[in-house]
Each structure stands twice: as structure tokens, then as C-alpha cells.
CSV table of C-alpha atoms in Angstrom, one decimal:
chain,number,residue,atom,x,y,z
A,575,UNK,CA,102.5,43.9,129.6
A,576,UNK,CA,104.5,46.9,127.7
A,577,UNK,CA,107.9,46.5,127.3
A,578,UNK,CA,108.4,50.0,128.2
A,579,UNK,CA,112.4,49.4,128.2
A,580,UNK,CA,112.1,48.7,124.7
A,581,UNK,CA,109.8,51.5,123.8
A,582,UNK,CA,111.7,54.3,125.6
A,583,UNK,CA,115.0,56.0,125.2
A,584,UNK,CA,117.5,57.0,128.0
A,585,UNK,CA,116.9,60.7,127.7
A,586,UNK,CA,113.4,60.1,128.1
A,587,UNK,CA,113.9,57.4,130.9
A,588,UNK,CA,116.1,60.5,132.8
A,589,UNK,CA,112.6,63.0,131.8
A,590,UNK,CA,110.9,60.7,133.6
A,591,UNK,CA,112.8,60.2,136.7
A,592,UNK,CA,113.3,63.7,137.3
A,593,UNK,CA,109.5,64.5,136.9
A,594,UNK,CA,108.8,61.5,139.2
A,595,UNK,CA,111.4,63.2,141.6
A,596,UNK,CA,109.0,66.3,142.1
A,597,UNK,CA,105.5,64.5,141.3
A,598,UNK,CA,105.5,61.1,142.5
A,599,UNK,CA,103.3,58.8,140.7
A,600,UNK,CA,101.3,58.1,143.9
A,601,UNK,CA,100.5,62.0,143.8
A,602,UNK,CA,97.3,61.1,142.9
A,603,UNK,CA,96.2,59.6,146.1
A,604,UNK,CA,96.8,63.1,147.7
A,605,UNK,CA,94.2,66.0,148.6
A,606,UNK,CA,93.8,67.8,145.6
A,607,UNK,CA,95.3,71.0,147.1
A,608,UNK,CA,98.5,69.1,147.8
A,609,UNK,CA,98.1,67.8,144.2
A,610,UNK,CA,98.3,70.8,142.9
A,611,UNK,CA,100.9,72.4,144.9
A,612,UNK,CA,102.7,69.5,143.9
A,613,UNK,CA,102.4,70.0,140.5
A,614,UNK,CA,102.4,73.5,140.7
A,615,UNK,CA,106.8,72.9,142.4
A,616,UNK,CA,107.1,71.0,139.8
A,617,UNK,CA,106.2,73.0,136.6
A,618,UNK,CA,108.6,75.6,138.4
A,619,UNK,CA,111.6,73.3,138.4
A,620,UNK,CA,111.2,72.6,134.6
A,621,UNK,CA,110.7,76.6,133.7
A,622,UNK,CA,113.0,77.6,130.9
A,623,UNK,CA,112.1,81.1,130.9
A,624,UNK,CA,111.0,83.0,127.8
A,625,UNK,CA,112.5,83.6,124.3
A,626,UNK,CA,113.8,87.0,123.2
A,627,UNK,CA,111.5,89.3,122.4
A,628,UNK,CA,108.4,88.4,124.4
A,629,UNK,CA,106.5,89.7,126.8
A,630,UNK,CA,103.4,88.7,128.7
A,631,UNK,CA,100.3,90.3,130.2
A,632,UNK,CA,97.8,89.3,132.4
A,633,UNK,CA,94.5,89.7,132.2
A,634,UNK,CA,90.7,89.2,133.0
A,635,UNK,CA,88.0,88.9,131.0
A,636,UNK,CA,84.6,89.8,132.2
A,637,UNK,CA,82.3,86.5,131.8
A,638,UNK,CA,78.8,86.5,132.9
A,639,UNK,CA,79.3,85.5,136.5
A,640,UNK,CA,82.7,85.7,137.1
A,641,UNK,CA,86.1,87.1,135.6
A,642,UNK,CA,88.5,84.2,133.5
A,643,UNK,CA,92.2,85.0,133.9
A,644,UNK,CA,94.2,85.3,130.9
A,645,UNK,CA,97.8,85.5,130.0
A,646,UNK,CA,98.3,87.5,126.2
A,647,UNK,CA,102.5,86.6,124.6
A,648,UNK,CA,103.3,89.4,122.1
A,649,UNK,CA,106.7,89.4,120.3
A,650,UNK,CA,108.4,92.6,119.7
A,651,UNK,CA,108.2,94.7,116.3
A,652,UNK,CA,105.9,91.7,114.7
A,653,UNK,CA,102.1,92.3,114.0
A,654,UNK,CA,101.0,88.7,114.7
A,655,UNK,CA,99.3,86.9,111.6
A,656,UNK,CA,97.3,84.9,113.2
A,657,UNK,CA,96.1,84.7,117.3
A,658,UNK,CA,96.5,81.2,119.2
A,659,UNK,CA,94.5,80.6,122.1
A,660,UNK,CA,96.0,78.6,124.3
A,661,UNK,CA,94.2,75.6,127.4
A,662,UNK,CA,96.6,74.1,129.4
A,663,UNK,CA,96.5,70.3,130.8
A,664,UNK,CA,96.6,68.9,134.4
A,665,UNK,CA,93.3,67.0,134.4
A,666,UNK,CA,90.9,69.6,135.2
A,667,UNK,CA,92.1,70.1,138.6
A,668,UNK,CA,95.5,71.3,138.1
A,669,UNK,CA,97.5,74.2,136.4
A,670,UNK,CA,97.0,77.2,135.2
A,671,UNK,CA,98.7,80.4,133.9
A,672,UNK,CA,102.2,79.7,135.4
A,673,UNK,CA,102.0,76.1,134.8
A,674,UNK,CA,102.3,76.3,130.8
A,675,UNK,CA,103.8,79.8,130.8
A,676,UNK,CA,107.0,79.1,129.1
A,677,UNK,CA,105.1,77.2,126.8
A,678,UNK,CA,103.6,79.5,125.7
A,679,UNK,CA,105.7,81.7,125.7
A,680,UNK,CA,108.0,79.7,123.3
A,681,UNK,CA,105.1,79.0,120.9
A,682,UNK,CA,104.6,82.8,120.9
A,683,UNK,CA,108.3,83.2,120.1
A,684,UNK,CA,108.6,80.8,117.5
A,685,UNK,CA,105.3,81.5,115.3
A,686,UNK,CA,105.2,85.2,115.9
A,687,UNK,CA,101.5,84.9,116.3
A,688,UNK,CA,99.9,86.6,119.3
A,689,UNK,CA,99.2,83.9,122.0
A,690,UNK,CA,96.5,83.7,124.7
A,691,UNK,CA,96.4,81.3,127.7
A,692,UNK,CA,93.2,80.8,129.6
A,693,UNK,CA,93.1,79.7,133.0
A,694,UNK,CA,89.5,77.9,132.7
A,695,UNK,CA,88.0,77.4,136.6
A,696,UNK,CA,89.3,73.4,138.0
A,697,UNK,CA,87.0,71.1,139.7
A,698,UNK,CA,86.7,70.1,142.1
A,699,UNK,CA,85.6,73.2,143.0
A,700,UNK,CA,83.8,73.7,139.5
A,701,UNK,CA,82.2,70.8,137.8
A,702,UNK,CA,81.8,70.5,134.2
A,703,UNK,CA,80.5,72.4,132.3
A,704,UNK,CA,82.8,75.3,133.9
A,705,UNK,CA,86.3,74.7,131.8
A,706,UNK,CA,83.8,74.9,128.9
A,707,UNK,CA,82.1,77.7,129.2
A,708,UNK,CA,85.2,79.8,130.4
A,709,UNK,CA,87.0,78.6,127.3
A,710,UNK,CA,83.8,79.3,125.4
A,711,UNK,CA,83.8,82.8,127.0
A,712,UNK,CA,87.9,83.5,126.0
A,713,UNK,CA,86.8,82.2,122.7
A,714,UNK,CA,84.1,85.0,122.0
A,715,UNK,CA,86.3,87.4,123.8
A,716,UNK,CA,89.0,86.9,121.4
A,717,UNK,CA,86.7,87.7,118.5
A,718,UNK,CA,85.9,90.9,119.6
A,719,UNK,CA,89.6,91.7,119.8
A,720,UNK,CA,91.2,90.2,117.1
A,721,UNK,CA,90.7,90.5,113.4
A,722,UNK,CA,93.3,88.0,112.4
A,723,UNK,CA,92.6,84.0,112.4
A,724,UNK,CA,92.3,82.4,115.4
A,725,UNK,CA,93.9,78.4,116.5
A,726,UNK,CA,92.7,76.8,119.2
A,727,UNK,CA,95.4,74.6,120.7
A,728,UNK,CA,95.5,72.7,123.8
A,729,UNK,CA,97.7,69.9,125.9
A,730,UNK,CA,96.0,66.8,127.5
A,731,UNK,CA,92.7,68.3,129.0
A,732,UNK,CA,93.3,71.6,127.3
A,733,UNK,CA,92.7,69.4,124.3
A,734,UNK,CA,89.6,68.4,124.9
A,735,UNK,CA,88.4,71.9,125.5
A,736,UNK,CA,90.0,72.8,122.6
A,737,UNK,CA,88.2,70.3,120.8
A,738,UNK,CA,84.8,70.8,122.5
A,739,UNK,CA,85.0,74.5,121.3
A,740,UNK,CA,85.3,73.6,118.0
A,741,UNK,CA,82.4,71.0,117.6
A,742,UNK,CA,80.7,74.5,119.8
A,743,UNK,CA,81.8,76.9,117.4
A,744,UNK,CA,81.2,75.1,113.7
A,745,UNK,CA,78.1,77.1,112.7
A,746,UNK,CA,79.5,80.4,113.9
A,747,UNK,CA,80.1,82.9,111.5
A,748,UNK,CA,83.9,83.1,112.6
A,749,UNK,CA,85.2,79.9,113.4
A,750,UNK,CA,88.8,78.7,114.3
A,751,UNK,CA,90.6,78.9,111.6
A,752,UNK,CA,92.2,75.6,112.7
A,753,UNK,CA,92.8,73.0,115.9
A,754,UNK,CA,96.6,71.6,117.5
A,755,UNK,CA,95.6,68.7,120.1
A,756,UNK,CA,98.6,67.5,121.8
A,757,UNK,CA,97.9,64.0,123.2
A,758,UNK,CA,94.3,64.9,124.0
A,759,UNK,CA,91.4,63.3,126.2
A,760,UNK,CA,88.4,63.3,124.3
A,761,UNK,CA,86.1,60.5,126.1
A,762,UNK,CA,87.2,57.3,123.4
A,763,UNK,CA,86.2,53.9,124.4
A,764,UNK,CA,88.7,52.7,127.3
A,765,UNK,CA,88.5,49.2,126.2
A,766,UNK,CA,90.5,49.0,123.6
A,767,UNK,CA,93.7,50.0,122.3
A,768,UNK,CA,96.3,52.2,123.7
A,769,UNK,CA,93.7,52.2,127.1
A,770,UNK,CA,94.6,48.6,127.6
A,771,UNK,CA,97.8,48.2,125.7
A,772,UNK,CA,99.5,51.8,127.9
A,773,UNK,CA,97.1,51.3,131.1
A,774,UNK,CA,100.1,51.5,133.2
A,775,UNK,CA,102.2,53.8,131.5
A,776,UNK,CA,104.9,55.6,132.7
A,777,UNK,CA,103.6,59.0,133.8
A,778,UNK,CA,100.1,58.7,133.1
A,779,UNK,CA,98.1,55.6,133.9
A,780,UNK,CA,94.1,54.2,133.6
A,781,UNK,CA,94.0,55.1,137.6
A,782,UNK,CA,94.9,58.4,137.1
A,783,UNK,CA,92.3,58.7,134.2
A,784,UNK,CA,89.4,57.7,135.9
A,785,UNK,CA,89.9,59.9,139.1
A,786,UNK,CA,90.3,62.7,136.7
A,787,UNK,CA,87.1,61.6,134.9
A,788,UNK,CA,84.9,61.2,138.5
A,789,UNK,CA,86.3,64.2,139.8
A,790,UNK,CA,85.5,66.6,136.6
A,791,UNK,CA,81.6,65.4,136.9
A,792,UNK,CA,81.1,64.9,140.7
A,793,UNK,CA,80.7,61.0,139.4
A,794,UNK,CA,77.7,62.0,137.1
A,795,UNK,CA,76.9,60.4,134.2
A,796,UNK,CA,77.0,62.5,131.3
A,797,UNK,CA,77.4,59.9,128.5
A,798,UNK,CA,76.6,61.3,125.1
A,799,UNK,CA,77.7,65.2,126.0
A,800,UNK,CA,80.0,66.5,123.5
A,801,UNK,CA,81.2,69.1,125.6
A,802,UNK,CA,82.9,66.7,128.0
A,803,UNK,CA,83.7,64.0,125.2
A,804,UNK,CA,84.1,65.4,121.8
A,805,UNK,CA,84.2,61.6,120.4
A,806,UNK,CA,80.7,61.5,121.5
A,807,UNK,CA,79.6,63.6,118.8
A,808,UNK,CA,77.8,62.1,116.1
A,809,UNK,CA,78.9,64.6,113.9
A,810,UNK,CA,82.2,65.3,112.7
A,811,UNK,CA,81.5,67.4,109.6
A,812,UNK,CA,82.6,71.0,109.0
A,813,UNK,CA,85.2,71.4,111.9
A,814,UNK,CA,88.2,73.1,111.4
A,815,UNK,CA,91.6,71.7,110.0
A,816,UNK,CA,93.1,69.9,112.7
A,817,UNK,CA,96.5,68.3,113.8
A,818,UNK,CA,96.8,65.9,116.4
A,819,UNK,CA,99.9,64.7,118.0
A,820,UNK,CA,99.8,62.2,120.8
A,821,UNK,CA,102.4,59.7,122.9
A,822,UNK,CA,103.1,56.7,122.1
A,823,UNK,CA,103.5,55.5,125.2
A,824,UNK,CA,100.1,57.2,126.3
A,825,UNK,CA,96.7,55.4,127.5
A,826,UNK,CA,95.0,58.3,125.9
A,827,UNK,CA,96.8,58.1,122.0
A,828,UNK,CA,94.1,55.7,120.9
A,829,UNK,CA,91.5,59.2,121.4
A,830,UNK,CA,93.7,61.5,119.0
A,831,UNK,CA,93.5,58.5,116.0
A,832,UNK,CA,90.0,58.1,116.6
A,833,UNK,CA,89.2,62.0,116.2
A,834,UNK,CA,91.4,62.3,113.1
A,835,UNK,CA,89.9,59.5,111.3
A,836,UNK,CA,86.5,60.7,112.3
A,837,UNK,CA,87.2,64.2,110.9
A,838,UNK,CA,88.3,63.0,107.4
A,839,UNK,CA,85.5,59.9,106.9
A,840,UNK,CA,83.6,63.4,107.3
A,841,UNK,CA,85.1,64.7,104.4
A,842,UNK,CA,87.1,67.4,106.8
A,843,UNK,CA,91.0,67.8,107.2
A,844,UNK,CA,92.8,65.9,109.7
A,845,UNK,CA,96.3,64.6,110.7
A,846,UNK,CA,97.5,62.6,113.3
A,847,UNK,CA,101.2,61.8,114.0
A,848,UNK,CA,102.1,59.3,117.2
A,849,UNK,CA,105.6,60.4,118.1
A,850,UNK,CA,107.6,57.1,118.9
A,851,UNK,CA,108.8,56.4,122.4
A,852,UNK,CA,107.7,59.4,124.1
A,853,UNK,CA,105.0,60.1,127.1
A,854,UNK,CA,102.2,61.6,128.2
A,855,UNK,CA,103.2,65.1,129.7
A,856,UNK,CA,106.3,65.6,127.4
A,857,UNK,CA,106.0,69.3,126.5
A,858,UNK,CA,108.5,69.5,129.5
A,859,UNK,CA,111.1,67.6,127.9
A,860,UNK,CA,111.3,69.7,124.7
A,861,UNK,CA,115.0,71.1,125.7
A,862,UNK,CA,116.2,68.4,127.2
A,863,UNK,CA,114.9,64.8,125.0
A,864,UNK,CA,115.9,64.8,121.2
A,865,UNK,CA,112.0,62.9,120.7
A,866,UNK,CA,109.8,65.7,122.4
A,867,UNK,CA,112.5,68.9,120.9
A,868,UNK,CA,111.9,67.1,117.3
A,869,UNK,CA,107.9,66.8,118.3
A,870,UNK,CA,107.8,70.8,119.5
A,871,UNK,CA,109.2,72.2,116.3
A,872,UNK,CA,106.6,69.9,114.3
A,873,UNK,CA,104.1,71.4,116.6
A,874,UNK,CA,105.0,74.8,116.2
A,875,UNK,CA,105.5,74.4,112.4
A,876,UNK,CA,101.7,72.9,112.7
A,877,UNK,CA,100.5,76.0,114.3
A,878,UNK,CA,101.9,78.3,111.8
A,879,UNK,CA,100.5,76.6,109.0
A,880,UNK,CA,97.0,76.5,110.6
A,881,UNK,CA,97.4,80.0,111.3
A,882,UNK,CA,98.1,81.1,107.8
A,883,UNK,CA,95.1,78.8,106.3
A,884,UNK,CA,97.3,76.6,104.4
A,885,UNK,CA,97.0,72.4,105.0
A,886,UNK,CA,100.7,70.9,103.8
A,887,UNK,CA,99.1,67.3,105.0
């Protein structure tokens, strides 16, 4: 077993308690509608409002059956460089606009690009391949709009959409000019490595992971689809410069190694940095734990660089 008293400091320790004190770890044996208005209090009690000078509007955009939700972060008196379109976490069944809306708001703040969350349909209610092809939809949305470079950056299961867009979008004409993954999912082998060594980590654990798994496909096996496990792919070839950053203590960390070492045995560009000590879900804990603050600013430095074309790795 972990020695998680070893591994994690006391400001992250107090991170966790509080989270725990509005999102129980036995939240996942809930309905999912309590889940999520569970989740949904508690992204509410961490909102930090936003930084000077931004300002958000919402949005649809007209997909082929249905509209996708979409918040845009401008900041005042700067034309943005580059454009950053943003896919939250929460397991494919939880979040949304509000839940990462600070978040992005502060990534909007701090680069000065333009930044656009999509709220991608959930299952239950919409199986995969629905988070894809909403986040494909924003995707081609956004290159209608914008003439400037586009990141695609994404937490947890935003990640993996993030990711599945890019293996999607390789042979486009335009592409994403670059990829930020922040402790992703992307479908590795759960025998090994962080899986087994973090299995019961503090707020994220192999339970958790497999009832998000089961509930994104109905239970159906979709072994070998890239668009649900990017690590399936058995090419890794011309994606686009990518930056992962994952948890230590994290069951999924092993996933964002994997993908980076993938991408540069195929002669691509890749980084992946472990932050030490800190957990899954620790976006939230930017203002308030020295580890994730120090993590954010590398973060947001990594988006600006992608988002100028420039590789400092």
C-alpha cells in the first residue's frame, strides 16, 4: 500500500479534506443526478471568481442534431494570439460550463489568448461517441471563426477528448497547433503502474474509474476505438506538440507517460512532467496549495508557448 502520508503535504492533505467535505468519496455510489448536484455544490464552494479584465459569453453552436453550449473568455484591449479550446473533466457524467468556469477564466487572463469551453453532452444520457463528436463539432466551429492557432486543452476526461480530437484532426488541413492534457484518461493498460501502485488514491480511485468507464459505453466493449482510448491508436505520428501534466498521486498518471513516450518514439514532440505529491482533481487547489499554484503557472506558461508555435522542451 501507498504511503500517502509520506507522499502528500499538509496543504494538500487540508485540499483534500475540504473537497471530501462537499463530495464524499462514497459520492460515487449515488444516482447520477445527485452525483452531479453534488459535484456541481461543490465546484461552487471552490469558485474564485474571475481575473481583471475578462468577460465571458455563452453560446450555442449549431451541430447537426442538436445545439453544443459554449462559453467564449475574452480579455479587454488584447487581440488574442492564439484561441484555446477548452473540455472540462468529471468523468463524462459530470460538469460543465460553470464547473471549470473560473478556470478558465484564469487561463484566459493569464495567456491573453481567447478561450472556449465546450459543454460536450454526459452519459448516461449520451453514450459515447457523443462527448466526441460535440467536441469534434466545437472544433470545426472554431475554424470557421478563428484565424489564429488553436490549443486544445483539457482536465481528466476533457483530456481524453482533447486527445481524441487530435489523433481525429492530424490529416486536416488546419490542425491544433498544439495539445495541454492535465492528468488525462486515455484507456492505458490498468495493470500496471500507477493503476495498481495509486488504486486507492486519495480523491480518485480504480472504483471510481471503472464506473466511469461502464457508464460512458452502456458496458459495451469498444476495445481498439481511438476515440474513446487514444492509447489504442496504433499510430502516434504527426500529432501536434503536446504537454502533459499528471498527479502523482493519480491511478491515471501512468496514461499521460505512456502518451508522451508514444508521441516522441514517433518522431513527434512531447513532454510529460509528474508534479510530486499532488492529486487527481487539483486544478481546485491552485490558490490555496504551493504544489498545484506552482503546477498552474507551468500550465499556463505551457499553453502560451503552444499557442505561439514555439517548443522550449
Amino acid at each position: 500500500m501507498t504511503d500517502y502520508t509520506k507522499l502528500i503535504d499538509a496543504e494538500t492533505w487540508a485540499f483534500i479534506e475540504r473537497t471530501n467535505s462537499y463530495y464524499p468519496p462514497d459520492t460515487i455510489d449515488y444516482t447520477v443526478q445527485q452525483q452531479r448536484a453534488t459535484y456541481d455544490r461543490m465546484c461552487r464552494e471552490f469558485f474564485v471568481g474571475y481575473p481583471d479584465g475578462v468577460s465571458a459569453e455563452t453560446m450555442v453552436i449549431a451541430a447537426q442534431a442538436h445545439d453544443v453550449p459554449i462559453r467564449i473568455y475574452r480579455l479587454a484591449g488584447k487581440p488574442p494570439e492564439a484561441v484555446v479550446l477548452y473540455f472540462h473533466g468529471g468523468g463524462f457524467i459530470l460538469g460543465g460550463l460553470d464547473s471549470h468556469d473560473d478556470v478558465c477564466a484564469e487561463l484566459c487572463g493569464r495567456t491573453g489568448y481567447e478561450v472556449v469551453s465546450v459543454d460536450y453532452r454526459l452519459a448516461p444520457e449520451h453514450r459515447h461517441p457523443a462527448a466526441f463528436d460535440d467536441a469534434m463539432a466545437a472544433f470545426e466551429w472554431a475554424l470557421g471563426r478563428y484565424s489564429q492557432p488553436i490549443v486544445l486543452a483539457g482536465d481528466s476526461a476533457g483530456g481524453n477528448v482533447a486527445a481524441a480530437v487530435s489523433h481525429a484532426t492530424r490529416g486536416h488541413k488546419r490542425r491544433p497547433i498544439g495539445q495541454l492534457l492535465i492528468y488525462p484518461g486515455l484507456g492505458g493498460d490498468r495493470s500496471r503502474g500507477s493503476y495498481v501502485r495509486h488504486a486507492e488514491a486519495p480523491m480518485l480511485t480504480m472504483r471510481d474509474l471503472e464506473f466511469y468507464k461502464d457508464i460512458r459505453t452502456g458496458g459495451e466493449d469498444r476495445t481498439g476505438d481511438i476515440t474513446l482510448s487514444p492509447l489504442a491508436d496504433a499510430d502516434f505520428a504527426n500529432l501536434p506538440p503536446t504537454v502533459v501534466t499528471t498527479a502523482e498521486c493519480d491511478p491515471l498518471s501512468s496514461d499521460g507517460e505512456a502518451y508522451g513516450e508514444r508521441i516522441v518514439a514517433s518522431g513527434g514532440k512531447a513532454f510529460w512532467l509528474e508534479e510530486p505529491g499532488l492529486v487527481h482533481g487539483y486544478l481546485r487547489a491552485r490558490h490555496t496549495v504551493a504544489r498545484a499554484r506552482a503546477s498552474f503557472t507551468r500550465i499556463v506558461d505551457a499553453v502560451a508557448v503552444l499557442g505561439r508555435g514555439e517548443w522550449v522542451w
